[in-house]
Amino acid sequence: MPIQVGINEILLDDSTRLAARARAAGVDVILDITADVPHVFRSFAGVLDEADQALDRAALFLTQHVHIPGTAAASAG
């Protein structure tokens, strides 16, 4: 589960607790904390480099963890 949050975000503590509890439950978690970005910074894709990079990291996580039947990745495994 990718969790992305800004370092100045009011939800930072909630995000770190969620990541810790998910890990304790055996969930594969990546906690991605980004400095100097506004709330919902990923909505600024195409404007903020940090947003583009965060979306790329989330997409990479999903492509590594979600297997769709009938795709090359699913048939290779």
PDB file of C-alpha atoms in Angstrom:
ATOM      1  CA  MET A   1       0.000   0.000   0.000  1.00  0.00           C
ATOM      2  CA  PRO A   2       1.528   3.316  -0.985  1.00  0.00           C
ATOM      3  CA  ILE A   3       0.957   6.121   1.525  1.00  0.00           C
ATOM      4  CA  GLN A   4       2.016   9.580   0.398  1.00  0.00           C
ATOM      5  CA  VAL A   5       1.996  12.637   2.641  1.00  0.00           C
ATOM      6  CA  GLY A   6       3.689  16.012   2.917  1.00  0.00           C
ATOM      7  CA  ILE A   7       6.012  16.692   5.834  1.00  0.00           C
ATOM      8  CA  ASN A   8       3.920  19.719   6.895  1.00  0.00           C
ATOM      9  CA  GLU A   9       0.622  17.870   6.452  1.00  0.00           C
ATOM     10  CA  ILE A  10      -1.792  17.693   9.382  1.00  0.00           C
ATOM     11  CA  LEU A  11      -2.284  14.016   8.436  1.00  0.00           C
ATOM     12  CA  LEU A  12       1.420  13.142   8.785  1.00  0.00           C
ATOM     13  CA  ASP A  13       1.020  11.492  12.205  1.00  0.00           C
ATOM     14  CA  ASP A  14      -2.048   9.582  11.004  1.00  0.00           C
ATOM     15  CA  SER A  15      -0.132   8.428   7.943  1.00  0.00           C
ATOM     16  CA  THR A  16       2.824   7.161   9.962  1.00  0.00           C
ATOM     17  CA  ARG A  17       0.494   5.312  12.354  1.00  0.00           C
ATOM     18  CA  LEU A  18      -1.422   3.776   9.441  1.00  0.00           C
ATOM     19  CA  ALA A  19       1.831   2.613   7.855  1.00  0.00           C
ATOM     20  CA  ALA A  20       3.047   1.077  11.126  1.00  0.00           C
ATOM     21  CA  ARG A  21      -0.230  -0.757  11.743  1.00  0.00           C
ATOM     22  CA  ALA A  22      -0.433  -2.003   8.170  1.00  0.00           C
ATOM     23  CA  ARG A  23       3.151  -3.307   8.345  1.00  0.00           C
ATOM     24  CA  ALA A  24       2.361  -5.024  11.655  1.00  0.00           C
ATOM     25  CA  ALA A  25      -0.550  -6.726   9.905  1.00  0.00           C
ATOM     26  CA  GLY A  26       1.758  -7.979   7.143  1.00  0.00           C
ATOM     27  CA  VAL A  27       0.834  -5.437   4.480  1.00  0.00           C
ATOM     28  CA  ASP A  28       3.560  -4.310   2.075  1.00  0.00           C
ATOM     29  CA  VAL A  29       3.716  -0.564   2.766  1.00  0.00           C
ATOM     30  CA  ILE A  30       5.727   2.287   1.338  1.00  0.00           C
ATOM     31  CA  LEU A  31       5.448   5.496   3.346  1.00  0.00           C
ATOM     32  CA  ASP A  32       6.440   8.356   1.081  1.00  0.00           C
ATOM     33  CA  ILE A  33       6.966  11.662   2.944  1.00  0.00           C
ATOM     34  CA  THR A  34       7.623  14.700   0.750  1.00  0.00           C
ATOM     35  CA  ALA A  35       8.958  18.075   1.934  1.00  0.00           C
ATOM     36  CA  ASP A  36       7.581  21.491   1.042  1.00  0.00           C
ATOM     37  CA  VAL A  37       4.406  20.451  -0.772  1.00  0.00           C
ATOM     38  CA  PRO A  38       0.796  21.566  -0.263  1.00  0.00           C
ATOM     39  CA  HIS A  39      -2.114  19.375   0.837  1.00  0.00           C
ATOM     40  CA  VAL A  40      -3.184  16.969  -1.957  1.00  0.00           C
ATOM     41  CA  PHE A  41      -0.009  17.897  -3.822  1.00  0.00           C
ATOM     42  CA  ARG A  42      -0.476  15.033  -6.280  1.00  0.00           C
ATOM     43  CA  SER A  43      -3.354  16.978  -7.810  1.00  0.00           C
ATOM     44  CA  PHE A  44      -0.704  19.390  -9.094  1.00  0.00           C
ATOM     45  CA  ALA A  45       0.665  16.823 -11.560  1.00  0.00           C
ATOM     46  CA  GLY A  46       2.206  18.606 -14.510  1.00  0.00           C
ATOM     47  CA  VAL A  47       2.842  21.654 -12.317  1.00  0.00           C
ATOM     48  CA  LEU A  48       4.921  20.335  -9.403  1.00  0.00           C
ATOM     49  CA  ASP A  49       7.780  17.949 -10.069  1.00  0.00           C
ATOM     50  CA  GLU A  50       7.121  16.385  -6.658  1.00  0.00           C
ATOM     51  CA  ALA A  51       3.568  15.532  -7.740  1.00  0.00           C
ATOM     52  CA  ASP A  52       4.778  13.869 -10.930  1.00  0.00           C
ATOM     53  CA  GLN A  53       7.394  11.889  -9.014  1.00  0.00           C
ATOM     54  CA  ALA A  54       4.893  10.809  -6.348  1.00  0.00           C
ATOM     55  CA  LEU A  55       2.449   9.568  -8.968  1.00  0.00           C
ATOM     56  CA  ASP A  56       5.255   7.700 -10.734  1.00  0.00           C
ATOM     57  CA  ARG A  57       6.200   5.997  -7.438  1.00  0.00           C
ATOM     58  CA  ALA A  58       2.567   5.057  -6.751  1.00  0.00           C
ATOM     59  CA  ALA A  59       2.190   3.678 -10.281  1.00  0.00           C
ATOM     60  CA  LEU A  60       5.369   1.629  -9.890  1.00  0.00           C
ATOM     61  CA  PHE A  61       4.109   0.161  -6.611  1.00  0.00           C
ATOM     62  CA  LEU A  62       0.790  -0.756  -8.204  1.00  0.00           C
ATOM     63  CA  THR A  63       2.349  -2.344 -11.281  1.00  0.00           C
ATOM     64  CA  GLN A  64       4.549  -4.437  -8.984  1.00  0.00           C
ATOM     65  CA  HIS A  65       1.667  -5.567  -6.756  1.00  0.00           C
ATOM     66  CA  VAL A  66      -1.494  -5.727  -8.858  1.00  0.00           C
ATOM     67  CA  HIS A  67      -1.710  -8.587 -11.306  1.00  0.00           C
ATOM     68  CA  ILE A  68      -4.471  -8.505 -13.890  1.00  0.00           C
ATOM     69  CA  PRO A  69      -5.401 -11.863 -15.401  1.00  0.00           C
ATOM     70  CA  GLY A  70      -4.594 -12.057 -19.093  1.00  0.00           C
ATOM     71  CA  THR A  71      -1.725  -9.573 -19.021  1.00  0.00           C
ATOM     72  CA  ALA A  72       1.899 -10.417 -19.751  1.00  0.00           C
ATOM     73  CA  ALA A  73       2.889  -9.846 -16.129  1.00  0.00           C
ATOM     74  CA  ALA A  74       0.227 -12.255 -14.845  1.00  0.00           C
ATOM     75  CA  SER A  75       1.021 -14.968 -17.394  1.00  0.00           C
ATOM     76  CA  ALA A  76       4.762 -14.720 -16.698  1.00  0.00           C
ATOM     77  CA  GLY A  77       4.218 -15.527 -12.991  1.00  0.00           C
TER      78      GLY A  77
END
